[in-house]
Each structure stands twice: as C-alpha cells, then as structure tokens.
Coordinates of C-alpha atoms in Angstrom, one line a residue:
Chain B
D16 CA 0.0 0.0 0.0
S17 CA 1.6 3.2 -1.2
G18 CA -0.6 5.5 0.9
V19 CA -2.0 7.2 -2.1
T20 CA -5.7 6.8 -2.6
Q21 CA -7.6 7.3 -5.8
T22 CA -11.3 7.2 -6.5
P23 CA -13.2 5.9 -8.3
K24 CA -11.3 2.8 -9.3
H25 CA -13.4 2.3 -12.4
L26 CA -15.6 4.7 -14.3
I27 CA -17.7 4.1 -17.4
T28 CA -19.2 7.1 -19.1
A29 CA -20.3 8.4 -22.5
T30 CA -18.7 10.7 -25.0
G31 CA -19.3 14.3 -24.3
Q32 CA -19.7 13.8 -20.5
R33 CA -17.6 15.2 -17.7
V34 CA -15.9 13.3 -14.9
T35 CA -13.9 14.1 -11.8
L36 CA -11.1 11.9 -10.5
R37 CA -9.9 12.3 -7.0
C38 CA -6.6 11.7 -5.3
S39 CA -5.5 11.8 -1.7
P40 CA -1.7 11.9 -1.4
R41 CA 0.4 10.1 1.1
S42 CA 0.3 11.8 4.5
G43 CA 2.8 14.6 4.6
D44 CA 3.4 14.7 0.8
L45 CA 2.8 18.2 -0.7
S46 CA 3.4 17.3 -4.3
V47 CA 0.8 15.6 -6.5
Y48 CA 1.3 14.4 -10.0
W49 CA -1.2 13.2 -12.5
Y50 CA -0.4 10.7 -15.3
Q51 CA -2.4 9.2 -18.1
Q52 CA -1.5 5.6 -19.1
S53 CA -2.9 4.2 -22.4
L54 CA -1.8 1.3 -24.5
D55 CA -0.6 3.4 -27.4
Q56 CA 0.9 6.4 -25.5
G57 CA 2.5 4.8 -22.5
L58 CA 2.7 6.9 -19.3
Q59 CA 2.1 10.5 -20.1
F60 CA 2.7 13.3 -17.5
L61 CA -0.3 15.6 -17.3
I62 CA 0.3 18.1 -14.4
Q63 CA 1.9 18.6 -11.1
Y64 CA 0.8 20.6 -8.0
Y65 CA 2.8 21.5 -5.0
N66 CA 1.0 22.7 -1.9
G67 CA -1.9 24.0 -3.9
E68 CA 0.0 25.6 -6.7
E69 CA 0.6 24.4 -10.2
R70 CA 4.3 23.6 -10.6
A71 CA 4.6 21.8 -14.0
K72 CA 2.4 21.1 -16.9
G73 CA 2.8 18.3 -19.4
N74 CA 0.7 17.0 -22.2
I75 CA -2.6 18.0 -20.6
L76 CA -5.5 18.8 -23.0
E77 CA -7.4 22.0 -22.6
R78 CA -10.5 19.9 -21.9
F79 CA -8.7 18.7 -18.8
S80 CA -8.1 20.6 -15.6
A81 CA -6.9 19.9 -12.2
Q82 CA -6.5 21.5 -8.8
Q83 CA -5.1 20.8 -5.4
F84 CA -7.1 21.8 -2.4
P85 CA -5.9 23.2 1.0
D86 CA -6.2 19.7 2.5
L87 CA -3.8 18.6 -0.3
H88 CA -6.1 16.3 -2.1
S89 CA -6.3 16.8 -5.8
E90 CA -9.0 16.4 -8.4
L91 CA -8.6 15.9 -12.2
N92 CA -11.5 17.1 -14.2
L93 CA -12.0 15.7 -17.7
S94 CA -14.7 17.2 -19.8
S95 CA -16.2 16.8 -23.3
L96 CA -14.9 13.2 -23.1
E97 CA -13.9 11.4 -26.3
L98 CA -13.3 7.8 -27.0
G99 CA -9.6 8.4 -27.0
D100 CA -9.7 9.6 -23.4
S101 CA -10.2 6.0 -22.2
A102 CA -7.2 5.2 -20.2
L103 CA -5.8 4.5 -16.7
Y104 CA -5.2 7.8 -14.8
F105 CA -2.7 7.7 -12.1
C106 CA -2.0 10.1 -9.3
A107 CA 1.4 10.1 -7.6
S108 CA 2.7 12.0 -4.6
S109 CA 6.0 13.1 -3.4
A110 CA 7.5 14.8 -0.4
Q111 CA 9.6 17.0 -2.6
E112 CA 8.6 20.1 -4.5
G113 CA 10.6 19.1 -7.5
G114 CA 12.9 21.5 -9.2
V115 CA 16.3 20.6 -10.6
G116 CA 17.2 17.0 -10.1
N117 CA 14.2 15.8 -8.2
T118 CA 15.6 12.9 -6.3
G119 CA 12.5 12.0 -4.4
E120 CA 10.6 9.0 -5.5
L121 CA 7.0 9.2 -6.6
F122 CA 4.4 7.1 -4.7
F123 CA 1.6 6.0 -7.1
G124 CA -2.0 5.2 -6.4
E125 CA -3.7 2.2 -8.0
G126 CA -5.2 4.4 -10.7
S127 CA -8.7 5.2 -12.0
R128 CA -9.7 3.3 -15.1
L129 CA -11.9 5.5 -17.3
T130 CA -13.8 3.9 -20.1
V131 CA -15.6 6.3 -22.6
L132 CA -18.3 4.6 -24.7
Chain A
A11 CA 15.1 18.3 -22.0
Q12 CA 15.1 14.8 -20.5
S13 CA 13.9 11.6 -22.0
V14 CA 14.4 7.8 -21.6
T15 CA 14.2 5.1 -24.2
Q16 CA 13.5 1.5 -23.3
L17 CA 14.7 -0.9 -25.8
G18 CA 12.3 -3.8 -26.3
S19 CA 8.7 -3.5 -25.3
H20 CA 8.5 -7.2 -24.5
V21 CA 11.1 -9.4 -23.0
S22 CA 10.8 -13.1 -22.3
V23 CA 13.1 -15.1 -20.1
S24 CA 13.1 -18.6 -18.6
E25 CA 12.8 -19.0 -14.9
G26 CA 16.2 -18.8 -13.4
A27 CA 17.8 -17.0 -16.3
L28 CA 19.3 -13.5 -16.3
V29 CA 17.0 -10.6 -16.6
L30 CA 18.3 -7.6 -18.6
L31 CA 16.0 -4.7 -19.3
R32 CA 17.5 -1.8 -21.2
C33 CA 17.2 1.9 -20.6
N34 CA 19.0 4.8 -22.3
Y35 CA 18.6 8.3 -21.2
S36 CA 19.0 11.8 -22.6
S37 CA 19.6 14.7 -20.2
S38 CA 21.1 18.1 -20.5
V39 CA 21.8 18.1 -16.7
P40 CA 23.1 15.3 -14.4
P41 CA 20.2 13.0 -14.3
Y42 CA 18.5 11.1 -11.5
L43 CA 17.3 7.8 -12.8
F44 CA 14.6 5.4 -11.5
W45 CA 13.2 2.0 -12.3
Y46 CA 9.6 1.3 -11.4
V47 CA 7.6 -1.9 -11.6
Q48 CA 3.9 -2.3 -12.2
Y49 CA 2.2 -5.5 -11.4
P50 CA -1.2 -6.2 -13.0
N51 CA -4.0 -3.9 -11.8
Q52 CA -1.6 -2.0 -9.5
G53 CA 0.1 1.3 -9.5
L54 CA 3.8 1.7 -10.1
Q55 CA 6.2 1.1 -7.2
L56 CA 9.9 2.0 -7.0
L57 CA 12.5 -0.7 -7.6
L58 CA 15.6 1.5 -7.3
K59 CA 17.0 4.9 -8.0
Y60 CA 20.3 6.5 -8.9
T61 CA 21.0 9.9 -7.4
S62 CA 24.7 10.4 -8.2
A63 CA 26.1 8.3 -5.4
A64 CA 27.3 4.8 -6.3
T65 CA 26.9 3.9 -9.9
L66 CA 25.8 0.4 -9.1
V67 CA 22.4 0.6 -7.4
K68 CA 20.8 -2.2 -5.6
G69 CA 17.0 -2.4 -5.3
I70 CA 14.3 -4.6 -4.0
N71 CA 13.6 -8.2 -5.0
G72 CA 17.2 -8.8 -6.1
F73 CA 17.2 -6.2 -8.9
E74 CA 20.1 -3.9 -9.6
A75 CA 21.1 -1.3 -12.2
E76 CA 24.3 0.3 -13.2
F77 CA 24.6 4.0 -14.3
K78 CA 27.0 4.3 -17.2
K79 CA 27.5 7.9 -18.2
S80 CA 29.7 7.1 -21.2
E81 CA 26.9 5.0 -22.6
T82 CA 24.0 7.1 -21.2
S83 CA 22.5 3.9 -20.0
F84 CA 20.8 2.6 -16.8
H85 CA 20.0 -1.0 -17.5
L86 CA 18.2 -3.1 -15.0
T87 CA 19.4 -6.7 -14.2
K88 CA 18.6 -9.6 -12.0
P89 CA 20.7 -12.7 -12.0
S90 CA 17.9 -15.2 -11.8
A91 CA 14.4 -14.6 -12.9
H92 CA 11.5 -15.7 -10.7
M93 CA 7.9 -16.2 -11.9
S94 CA 6.8 -13.4 -9.6
D95 CA 9.0 -10.9 -11.6
A96 CA 6.5 -11.0 -14.4
A97 CA 5.3 -7.4 -14.7
E98 CA 5.7 -4.1 -16.6
Y99 CA 8.9 -2.2 -15.9
F100 CA 9.4 1.5 -16.4
C101 CA 12.6 3.5 -16.5
A102 CA 12.3 7.2 -15.5
V103 CA 14.5 10.3 -15.4
S104 CA 14.3 13.4 -13.4
G105 CA 16.4 16.3 -14.4
S106 CA 15.6 20.0 -14.7
G107 CA 12.1 21.1 -13.9
N108 CA 9.7 19.2 -11.8
Q109 CA 8.8 16.4 -14.2
F110 CA 9.6 12.8 -14.2
Y111 CA 9.8 11.4 -17.7
F112 CA 8.9 7.8 -18.1
G113 CA 9.9 5.3 -20.8
T114 CA 7.2 3.4 -22.7
G115 CA 7.7 0.4 -20.5
T116 CA 9.0 -3.2 -21.0
S117 CA 6.7 -6.1 -20.3
L118 CA 8.6 -9.0 -18.7
T119 CA 7.4 -12.5 -19.2
V120 CA 8.9 -15.4 -17.2
I121 CA 8.6 -18.8 -18.8
P122 CA 8.5 -21.7 -16.3

C-alpha cells in the first residue's frame, strides 16, 4: 500500500460527458502528479501541483483541468470526453517540490480506469 | 530536456535466467534515474533509484542497475528470474524542472 488513494477505481461514461477523478496523497506529501496511461501512448505526464499551486504542466489537454485543495487532495476534471480519453489515470505524490534534479521518489495510487463509450 | 528510451517493449526469459531490461537516457543536466515496476492492476512502485552516489544501485527483489555515463545507460538486471518478476517495468528520469519522464515500459514474461 503506497498510501496514495484514488477514487473511483473504475468509471464508465459516454462521449461528451464530464468526470472528476480524486486523489489523496500520502500523509505529509505536498506534491501531487497526474499521469495518463494508455496502450498506445505509455505513461504521459499531465500536471503537477505543490502545496496547492501548479508547478509543472505536461501533455494535458485544454478539456482537462486539475486543482489541489488546501487539505492537499487533488482532483482531475475531464470534460467533453472522447473515446480516446479512455485510459488509466494515475495520481502520484512526493514529499519534494521538485525542481532541478528531483531525487525524491513518486508514490503511485492504483489508478482510476476510465472507459468512454 | 530529458527523456528515456526503453529498448524492447516485450522481453521473455526462462525462470532462473538472467533478466536484462535496457534503458538509455537523454539529459542536459546530471540525471537522476529510476526504475519502477507495475504489477497487474496495480500502481507503479519504486524498484531502485540513482541519485549520483554509487553507480551500481541495488534495489528490491534482487534487482540492480548500473549507471554508465559514457553509454548514457541505466540497464536493469537480475541474475535469476522468478515467476513473480513478471510485470511491466518503467525507466524514468528526473532532471531540470519538476517532471519525471517515463519510458514506454517493458513487459517481462517469465517462462516456467
């Protein structure tokens, strides 16, 4: 058990809909990362937050947004869903803020599997 | 910019044989390198990491990796494969900025 909790574990929805994925980081970790894992794209970095502020942005679509709340949990919002958004979405947390040479390991949740029909 | 390339998306070895999973990195700054393992229906967990101390890094479950700057490589090895090693393995690099860059993964199959 990594200590990172993600809900829901599975989600099935239709094209055009909006969903929210939730992540609770490990106790004490201030950084939260979101990744998308699909068969054809591998593990893609979406976005990182540190103590409520956005720190880094990766290949996140404009239809997607995220935030980190004062209690440090994070939510990833996916809107106007398309078939291609079907994937496993991982949240990871870290004690470190990041920056040059981030030596801290990431602790991953078990993921939220999104299926768009 | 940083990136990693994992050679071979699928590797099969016999139980008891040497496991070798290849990873090459690209980094404009001294890199920090990681190997993660993902078992079916689970998240990724850290196997080992290189953070500029010893170039030979030992991890969990008998795995180790050697950082070779001249070859820009960080290959993962295990002397004797076990059935429980069957999983997806990811190499990752952390350099400038806040991002971890993951490779596309190598699926390891262990044949009894």
